Amino acid sequence: MSDMVVSTMFTPWQAIGGGCLIGGAAVLLMWSMGRIAGISGIVAGALTETGGERSWRLSFLAGLFFGAIVAAYFSGALVGVQSVASMPVLVAAGLLVGLGTRMGGGCTSGHGVCGISRFSLRSVVATMVFMASGAVTVFVIRHLLGEGV
Amino acid sequence: MSRLIVLLAGALFGAGITISGMANPAKVQNFLDISGNWDPSLAFVMGAALVIATPGFFFVLKGQRPRFAEVFALPTKKDVDAKLVLGAVMFGVGWGLSGLCPAPALVALLTGAAPFLAFLLAMFAGMLVHRFVFER
């Protein structure tokens, strides 16, 4: 496996600031449209729905890119960002993320933020499960298959 | 007007992902690498989002209806089933392998790097497989 280990700094203030914006965005979408700001669901709906069900999702995604471009310009947060996995691994990972989030009904934003904040048992369980399977996966590729630091 | 608000919500979300550093797959993978060079940033992102969203949803959902829609479209499923767990396991494996989940992958695409496009196309394919194979 050709994964690269890049060490990163703990950045609590950027994390808290960004997290507040994400939480605020989720509340704003619920207040305005009555919808969950779950990105896997929004992307999947933008791909498969039609009419109004598709168009609000496309508006949200257009906003997401716009906000990211503005934030990246002022913060420099995307400078030096690169993939940590090889192309075949990325394709496999993408398939797993796409299929898994639809099967499990959500991802980090839908379950991890919107679901837990509504005290949804399904979301608490899903979040614990994907955190655990993610951690096990990283442990295996970095420490068992041993290419790590 | 409603479209402008949705656009603004998306913009706040995209800015949040970007500023938090979560569009950097190395940071996400290092969060999941508890026994390695652990970077706890992601926990702070999620924690801060929950601190805002928990009271926010509480007050918003006390209202009769959303500002621009008829009803609050909340998930109706309540039971923890095998599909939920299996899906979450699969998502976690993909997340760990790549350091990418859906929103950060979209933001990372802005770097112009082809690997992120490949990940996203595969993710779209996975979603379409679910829609047209598993949901039939």
CSV table of N, CA, C and O in Angstrom, one decimal, chain B residues 30-126:
chain,number,residue,atom,x,y,z
B,30,ASN,N,-4.7,11.4,10.6
B,30,ASN,CA,-4.0,11.5,11.8
B,30,ASN,C,-4.9,11.5,13.0
B,30,ASN,O,-4.6,11.1,14.1
B,31,PHE,N,-6.2,12.0,12.8
B,31,PHE,CA,-7.2,12.0,13.9
B,31,PHE,C,-7.5,10.5,14.2
B,31,PHE,O,-7.7,10.1,15.3
B,32,LEU,N,-7.6,9.7,13.1
B,32,LEU,CA,-8.0,8.3,13.3
B,32,LEU,C,-6.8,7.5,13.8
B,32,LEU,O,-7.0,6.3,14.2
B,33,ASP,N,-5.6,8.0,13.7
B,33,ASP,CA,-4.4,7.3,14.1
B,33,ASP,C,-4.1,7.5,15.6
B,33,ASP,O,-3.1,8.2,15.9
B,34,ILE,N,-4.9,6.9,16.4
B,34,ILE,CA,-4.8,7.2,17.9
B,34,ILE,C,-3.5,6.8,18.5
B,34,ILE,O,-2.9,7.4,19.3
B,35,SER,N,-2.9,5.7,17.9
B,35,SER,CA,-1.7,5.2,18.5
B,35,SER,C,-0.5,5.7,17.8
B,35,SER,O,0.7,5.4,18.1
B,36,GLY,N,-0.7,6.6,16.8
B,36,GLY,CA,0.4,7.2,16.1
B,36,GLY,C,0.6,8.7,16.5
B,36,GLY,O,0.4,9.0,17.6
B,37,ASN,N,0.9,9.5,15.4
B,37,ASN,CA,1.0,10.9,15.7
B,37,ASN,C,-0.4,11.6,15.7
B,37,ASN,O,-0.8,12.1,14.7
B,38,TRP,N,-1.2,11.4,16.8
B,38,TRP,CA,-2.6,11.8,16.8
B,38,TRP,C,-2.8,13.3,16.7
B,38,TRP,O,-2.1,14.0,17.4
B,39,ASP,N,-3.7,13.7,15.9
B,39,ASP,CA,-4.1,15.1,15.7
B,39,ASP,C,-5.6,15.1,16.1
B,39,ASP,O,-6.4,14.8,15.3
B,40,PRO,N,-5.9,15.6,17.3
B,40,PRO,CA,-7.3,15.6,17.8
B,40,PRO,C,-8.2,16.7,17.1
B,40,PRO,O,-9.3,16.8,17.5
B,41,SER,N,-7.7,17.5,16.2
B,41,SER,CA,-8.5,18.6,15.6
B,41,SER,C,-9.9,18.2,15.3
B,41,SER,O,-10.8,19.0,15.6
B,42,LEU,N,-10.1,17.1,14.6
B,42,LEU,CA,-11.4,16.7,14.1
B,42,LEU,C,-12.4,16.6,15.3
B,42,LEU,O,-13.6,17.0,15.1
B,43,ALA,N,-12.0,16.2,16.4
B,43,ALA,CA,-12.9,16.1,17.6
B,43,ALA,C,-13.3,17.5,18.0
B,43,ALA,O,-14.5,17.7,18.4
B,44,PHE,N,-12.5,18.5,17.8
B,44,PHE,CA,-12.8,19.8,18.2
B,44,PHE,C,-13.8,20.4,17.2
B,44,PHE,O,-14.6,21.2,17.5
B,45,VAL,N,-13.6,20.1,15.9
B,45,VAL,CA,-14.5,20.5,14.8
B,45,VAL,C,-15.9,20.0,15.1
B,45,VAL,O,-16.9,20.7,15.2
B,46,MET,N,-16.0,18.7,15.4
B,46,MET,CA,-17.3,18.1,15.7
B,46,MET,C,-17.9,18.6,17.0
B,46,MET,O,-19.1,18.9,17.0
B,47,GLY,N,-17.1,18.7,18.0
B,47,GLY,CA,-17.5,19.3,19.2
B,47,GLY,C,-18.1,20.7,19.1
B,47,GLY,O,-19.2,20.9,19.6
B,48,ALA,N,-17.4,21.5,18.4
B,48,ALA,CA,-17.9,22.9,18.2
B,48,ALA,C,-19.2,22.9,17.4
B,48,ALA,O,-20.1,23.6,17.8
B,49,ALA,N,-19.2,22.1,16.4
B,49,ALA,CA,-20.5,22.0,15.6
B,49,ALA,C,-21.6,21.6,16.4
B,49,ALA,O,-22.7,22.1,16.3
B,50,LEU,N,-21.4,20.6,17.3
B,50,LEU,CA,-22.5,20.1,18.2
B,50,LEU,C,-22.9,21.2,19.2
B,50,LEU,O,-24.1,21.3,19.5
B,51,VAL,N,-21.9,21.9,19.7
B,51,VAL,CA,-22.3,23.0,20.7
B,51,VAL,C,-23.2,24.0,20.0
B,51,VAL,O,-24.1,24.5,20.7
B,52,ILE,N,-23.0,24.3,18.8
B,52,ILE,CA,-23.9,25.2,18.0
B,52,ILE,C,-25.2,24.5,17.6
B,52,ILE,O,-26.3,25.0,17.8
B,53,ALA,N,-25.1,23.3,17.1
B,53,ALA,CA,-26.3,22.7,16.5
B,53,ALA,C,-27.3,22.1,17.5
B,53,ALA,O,-28.5,22.1,17.2
B,54,THR,N,-26.8,21.7,18.6
B,54,THR,CA,-27.7,21.1,19.6
B,54,THR,C,-28.8,22.1,20.1
B,54,THR,O,-30.0,21.9,20.0
B,55,PRO,N,-28.3,23.2,20.7
B,55,PRO,CA,-29.4,24.2,21.0
B,55,PRO,C,-30.1,24.8,19.8
B,55,PRO,O,-31.3,25.1,19.9
B,56,GLY,N,-29.3,25.0,18.7
B,56,GLY,CA,-29.9,25.5,17.5
B,56,GLY,C,-31.1,24.7,17.0
B,56,GLY,O,-32.2,25.2,16.7
B,57,PHE,N,-30.9,23.4,16.9
B,57,PHE,CA,-32.0,22.5,16.4
B,57,PHE,C,-33.1,22.5,17.4
B,57,PHE,O,-34.3,22.5,17.1
B,58,PHE,N,-32.7,22.5,18.7
B,58,PHE,CA,-33.8,22.5,19.8
B,58,PHE,C,-34.7,23.6,19.6
B,58,PHE,O,-36.0,23.4,19.6
B,59,PHE,N,-34.2,24.8,19.4
B,59,PHE,CA,-35.1,26.0,19.2
B,59,PHE,C,-35.8,26.0,17.9
B,59,PHE,O,-37.0,26.3,17.8
B,60,VAL,N,-35.1,25.6,16.8
B,60,VAL,CA,-35.7,25.7,15.5
B,60,VAL,C,-36.8,24.6,15.4
B,60,VAL,O,-37.9,24.9,14.9
B,61,LEU,N,-36.6,23.4,15.9
B,61,LEU,CA,-37.6,22.4,15.8
B,61,LEU,C,-38.8,22.6,16.8
B,61,LEU,O,-39.8,21.9,16.7
B,62,LYS,N,-38.7,23.6,17.6
B,62,LYS,CA,-39.9,24.0,18.4
B,62,LYS,C,-40.9,24.7,17.6
B,62,LYS,O,-42.0,24.8,18.0
B,63,GLY,N,-40.4,25.3,16.5
B,63,GLY,CA,-41.3,26.1,15.6
B,63,GLY,C,-42.3,25.2,14.9
B,63,GLY,O,-42.1,23.9,14.8
B,64,GLN,N,-43.3,25.8,14.3
B,64,GLN,CA,-44.3,25.1,13.6
B,64,GLN,C,-43.8,24.4,12.3
B,64,GLN,O,-44.1,23.3,12.0
B,65,ARG,N,-43.0,25.2,11.6
B,65,ARG,CA,-42.6,24.7,10.3
B,65,ARG,C,-41.3,25.5,9.9
B,65,ARG,O,-41.1,26.6,10.4
B,66,PRO,N,-40.6,25.0,8.9
B,66,PRO,CA,-39.4,25.8,8.4
B,66,PRO,C,-39.9,27.1,7.7
B,66,PRO,O,-41.1,27.2,7.3
B,67,ARG,N,-39.0,28.0,7.6
B,67,ARG,CA,-39.4,29.3,7.0
B,67,ARG,C,-39.8,29.2,5.5
B,67,ARG,O,-40.8,29.8,5.1
B,68,PHE,N,-39.2,28.3,4.7
B,68,PHE,CA,-39.5,28.2,3.3
B,68,PHE,C,-39.9,26.8,2.9
B,68,PHE,O,-39.8,26.4,1.7
B,69,ALA,N,-40.4,26.0,3.8
B,69,ALA,CA,-40.9,24.7,3.4
B,69,ALA,C,-42.1,24.3,4.3
B,69,ALA,O,-42.4,25.0,5.3
B,70,GLU,N,-42.8,23.3,3.9
B,70,GLU,CA,-44.1,22.9,4.6
B,70,GLU,C,-43.8,22.2,5.9
B,70,GLU,O,-44.4,22.5,6.9
B,71,VAL,N,-42.8,21.3,5.9
B,71,VAL,CA,-42.5,20.5,7.1
B,71,VAL,C,-41.0,20.3,7.3
B,71,VAL,O,-40.2,20.5,6.4
B,72,PHE,N,-40.6,20.0,8.5
B,72,PHE,CA,-39.3,19.6,8.8
B,72,PHE,C,-39.1,18.1,8.3
B,72,PHE,O,-39.8,17.2,8.8
B,73,ALA,N,-38.2,17.9,7.4
B,73,ALA,CA,-38.0,16.6,6.8
B,73,ALA,C,-37.0,15.9,7.7
B,73,ALA,O,-35.8,15.8,7.3
B,74,LEU,N,-37.4,15.3,8.7
B,74,LEU,CA,-36.5,14.5,9.6
B,74,LEU,C,-36.6,13.0,9.4
B,74,LEU,O,-37.6,12.5,9.0
B,75,PRO,N,-35.4,12.4,9.6
B,75,PRO,CA,-35.4,10.9,9.4
B,75,PRO,C,-36.5,10.2,10.2
B,75,PRO,O,-36.7,10.6,11.4
B,76,THR,N,-37.2,9.2,9.7
B,76,THR,CA,-38.2,8.6,10.4
B,76,THR,C,-37.8,7.3,11.0
B,76,THR,O,-38.4,6.8,12.0
B,77,LYS,N,-36.7,6.7,10.5
B,77,LYS,CA,-36.2,5.4,11.0
B,77,LYS,C,-35.7,5.6,12.5
B,77,LYS,O,-35.0,6.6,12.7
B,78,LYS,N,-36.0,4.7,13.3
B,78,LYS,CA,-35.5,4.8,14.7
B,78,LYS,C,-34.7,3.7,15.2
B,78,LYS,O,-33.9,3.8,16.1
B,79,ASP,N,-34.8,2.5,14.5
B,79,ASP,CA,-34.2,1.3,14.9
B,79,ASP,C,-32.8,1.2,14.3
B,79,ASP,O,-32.5,1.6,13.2
B,80,VAL,N,-31.9,0.6,15.2
B,80,VAL,CA,-30.5,0.4,14.7
B,80,VAL,C,-30.5,-1.0,14.0
B,80,VAL,O,-30.7,-2.0,14.7
B,81,ASP,N,-30.4,-1.0,12.7
B,81,ASP,CA,-30.4,-2.3,12.0
B,81,ASP,C,-29.1,-2.6,11.4
B,81,ASP,O,-28.1,-1.8,11.4
B,82,ALA,N,-29.0,-3.8,10.8
B,82,ALA,CA,-27.7,-4.3,10.2
B,82,ALA,C,-27.3,-3.4,9.1
B,82,ALA,O,-26.0,-3.2,8.9
B,83,LYS,N,-28.2,-2.8,8.3
B,83,LYS,CA,-27.8,-2.0,7.2
B,83,LYS,C,-27.1,-0.7,7.7
B,83,LYS,O,-26.1,-0.3,7.1
B,84,LEU,N,-27.6,-0.2,8.8
B,84,LEU,CA,-26.9,1.0,9.4
B,84,LEU,C,-25.5,0.7,9.8
B,84,LEU,O,-24.6,1.4,9.5
B,85,VAL,N,-25.3,-0.4,10.5
B,85,VAL,CA,-24.0,-0.8,11.0
B,85,VAL,C,-23.1,-1.2,9.8
B,85,VAL,O,-21.9,-0.7,9.8
B,86,LEU,N,-23.6,-2.0,8.9
B,86,LEU,CA,-22.7,-2.4,7.8
B,86,LEU,C,-22.3,-1.2,7.0
B,86,LEU,O,-21.1,-1.0,6.6
B,87,GLY,N,-23.2,-0.3,6.7
B,87,GLY,CA,-22.9,0.9,5.9
B,87,GLY,C,-21.9,1.8,6.6
B,87,GLY,O,-21.0,2.3,6.0
B,88,ALA,N,-22.1,1.9,8.0
B,88,ALA,CA,-21.1,2.7,8.7
B,88,ALA,C,-19.7,2.1,8.7
B,88,ALA,O,-18.7,2.8,8.7
B,89,VAL,N,-19.7,0.8,8.8
B,89,VAL,CA,-18.4,0.1,8.8
B,89,VAL,C,-17.7,0.3,7.4
B,89,VAL,O,-16.5,0.7,7.4
B,90,MET,N,-18.5,0.2,6.3
B,90,MET,CA,-17.9,0.4,5.0
B,90,MET,C,-17.4,1.9,4.8
B,90,MET,O,-16.3,2.1,4.3
B,91,PHE,N,-18.2,2.8,5.3
B,91,PHE,CA,-17.9,4.2,5.2
B,91,PHE,C,-16.6,4.4,6.0
B,91,PHE,O,-15.6,5.1,5.5
B,92,GLY,N,-16.5,3.9,7.2
B,92,GLY,CA,-15.3,4.1,8.0
B,92,GLY,C,-14.0,3.5,7.4
B,92,GLY,O,-13.0,4.2,7.4
B,93,VAL,N,-14.2,2.4,6.7
B,93,VAL,CA,-13.0,1.8,6.0
B,93,VAL,C,-12.5,2.8,4.9
B,93,VAL,O,-11.3,3.1,4.8
B,94,GLY,N,-13.5,3.2,4.1
B,94,GLY,CA,-13.1,4.2,3.0
B,94,GLY,C,-12.5,5.5,3.5
B,94,GLY,O,-11.6,6.0,3.0
B,95,TRP,N,-13.1,5.9,4.6
B,95,TRP,CA,-12.7,7.2,5.3
B,95,TRP,C,-11.2,7.0,5.8
B,95,TRP,O,-10.4,7.9,5.6
B,96,GLY,N,-11.0,5.9,6.4
B,96,GLY,CA,-9.6,5.6,7.0
B,96,GLY,C,-8.6,5.5,5.9
B,96,GLY,O,-7.5,6.0,6.0
B,97,LEU,N,-9.0,4.8,4.8
B,97,LEU,CA,-8.0,4.5,3.7
B,97,LEU,C,-7.6,5.9,3.0
B,97,LEU,O,-6.5,6.0,2.6
B,98,SER,N,-8.6,6.8,2.9
B,98,SER,CA,-8.4,8.0,2.1
B,98,SER,C,-8.2,9.3,2.9
B,98,SER,O,-7.7,10.2,2.4
B,99,GLY,N,-8.7,9.2,4.1
B,99,GLY,CA,-8.8,10.5,4.9
B,99,GLY,C,-9.8,11.4,4.4
B,99,GLY,O,-9.8,12.6,4.7
B,100,LEU,N,-10.8,10.9,3.6
B,100,LEU,CA,-11.8,11.7,2.9
B,100,LEU,C,-13.2,11.3,3.2
B,100,LEU,O,-13.5,10.1,3.1
B,101,CYS,N,-14.0,12.2,3.6
B,101,CYS,CA,-15.5,11.9,3.6
B,101,CYS,C,-16.1,12.9,2.7
B,101,CYS,O,-15.4,13.8,2.1
B,102,PRO,N,-17.4,12.8,2.4
B,102,PRO,CA,-18.0,13.6,1.3
B,102,PRO,C,-17.7,15.1,1.2
B,102,PRO,O,-17.2,15.6,0.2
B,103,ALA,N,-18.0,15.8,2.3
B,103,ALA,CA,-17.8,17.3,2.2
B,103,ALA,C,-16.3,17.7,2.0
B,103,ALA,O,-16.0,18.5,1.1
B,104,PRO,N,-15.4,17.2,2.8
B,104,PRO,CA,-14.0,17.5,2.6
B,104,PRO,C,-13.5,17.1,1.2
B,104,PRO,O,-12.7,17.8,0.6
B,105,ALA,N,-14.0,16.0,0.7
B,105,ALA,CA,-13.6,15.6,-0.7
B,105,ALA,C,-14.0,16.6,-1.7
B,105,ALA,O,-13.2,16.9,-2.6
B,106,LEU,N,-15.2,17.2,-1.6
B,106,LEU,CA,-15.6,18.3,-2.5
B,106,LEU,C,-14.7,19.5,-2.4
B,106,LEU,O,-14.3,20.0,-3.4
B,107,VAL,N,-14.4,19.8,-1.1
B,107,VAL,CA,-13.5,21.0,-0.9
B,107,VAL,C,-12.1,20.8,-1.5
B,107,VAL,O,-11.5,21.6,-2.1
B,108,ALA,N,-11.6,19.5,-1.2
B,108,ALA,CA,-10.3,19.2,-1.7
B,108,ALA,C,-10.1,19.2,-3.2
B,108,ALA,O,-9.1,19.5,-3.7
B,109,LEU,N,-11.3,19.1,-3.9
B,109,LEU,CA,-11.3,19.1,-5.3
B,109,LEU,C,-10.8,20.5,-5.8
B,109,LEU,O,-10.2,20.6,-6.9
B,110,LEU,N,-10.9,21.5,-5.0
B,110,LEU,CA,-10.5,22.9,-5.4
B,110,LEU,C,-9.0,23.0,-5.5
B,110,LEU,O,-8.5,23.9,-6.1
B,111,THR,N,-8.2,22.0,-5.0
B,111,THR,CA,-6.8,22.0,-5.2
B,111,THR,C,-6.5,21.7,-6.6
B,111,THR,O,-5.3,21.9,-7.1
B,112,GLY,N,-7.4,21.1,-7.3
B,112,GLY,CA,-7.2,20.7,-8.7
B,112,GLY,C,-6.5,19.4,-8.9
B,112,GLY,O,-6.2,19.0,-10.0
B,113,ALA,N,-6.2,18.7,-7.8
B,113,ALA,CA,-5.5,17.5,-7.8
B,113,ALA,C,-6.4,16.3,-8.3
B,113,ALA,O,-7.5,16.1,-7.8
B,114,ALA,N,-5.9,15.6,-9.3
B,114,ALA,CA,-6.7,14.6,-10.0
B,114,ALA,C,-7.1,13.5,-9.0
B,114,ALA,O,-8.2,12.9,-9.1
B,115,PRO,N,-6.3,13.1,-8.0
B,115,PRO,CA,-6.7,12.0,-7.1
B,115,PRO,C,-8.1,12.3,-6.4
B,115,PRO,O,-8.9,11.4,-6.2
B,116,PHE,N,-8.3,13.6,-6.1
B,116,PHE,CA,-9.6,13.9,-5.4
B,116,PHE,C,-10.7,13.8,-6.4
B,116,PHE,O,-11.8,13.4,-6.0
B,117,LEU,N,-10.5,14.1,-7.6
B,117,LEU,CA,-11.6,13.9,-8.6
B,117,LEU,C,-11.9,12.4,-8.8
B,117,LEU,O,-13.0,12.0,-8.8
B,118,ALA,N,-10.8,11.6,-8.8
B,118,ALA,CA,-11.0,10.1,-8.9
B,118,ALA,C,-11.8,9.6,-7.7
B,118,ALA,O,-12.7,8.8,-7.9
B,119,PHE,N,-11.5,10.1,-6.5
B,119,PHE,CA,-12.2,9.7,-5.3
B,119,PHE,C,-13.7,10.0,-5.4
B,119,PHE,O,-14.6,9.2,-5.2
B,120,LEU,N,-13.9,11.3,-5.9
B,120,LEU,CA,-15.3,11.7,-6.0
B,120,LEU,C,-16.1,11.0,-7.0
B,120,LEU,O,-17.3,10.6,-6.8
B,121,LEU,N,-15.5,10.7,-8.1
B,121,LEU,CA,-16.2,9.9,-9.2
B,121,LEU,C,-16.6,8.5,-8.7
B,121,LEU,O,-17.7,8.0,-8.9
B,122,ALA,N,-15.6,7.9,-7.9
B,122,ALA,CA,-15.9,6.6,-7.4
B,122,ALA,C,-17.0,6.7,-6.3
B,122,ALA,O,-17.8,5.8,-6.2
B,123,MET,N,-17.0,7.8,-5.5
B,123,MET,CA,-18.0,8.0,-4.5
B,123,MET,C,-19.4,8.1,-5.2
B,123,MET,O,-20.4,7.5,-4.7
B,124,PHE,N,-19.4,8.9,-6.3
B,124,PHE,CA,-20.7,9.1,-7.0
B,124,PHE,C,-21.2,7.7,-7.5
B,124,PHE,O,-22.3,7.4,-7.4
B,125,ALA,N,-20.2,6.9,-8.0
B,125,ALA,CA,-20.5,5.6,-8.5
B,125,ALA,C,-21.1,4.7,-7.4
B,125,ALA,O,-22.1,4.0,-7.6
B,126,GLY,N,-20.5,4.8,-6.2
B,126,GLY,CA,-21.0,4.0,-5.1
B,126,GLY,C,-22.4,4.4,-4.7
B,126,GLY,O,-23.2,3.6,-4.4
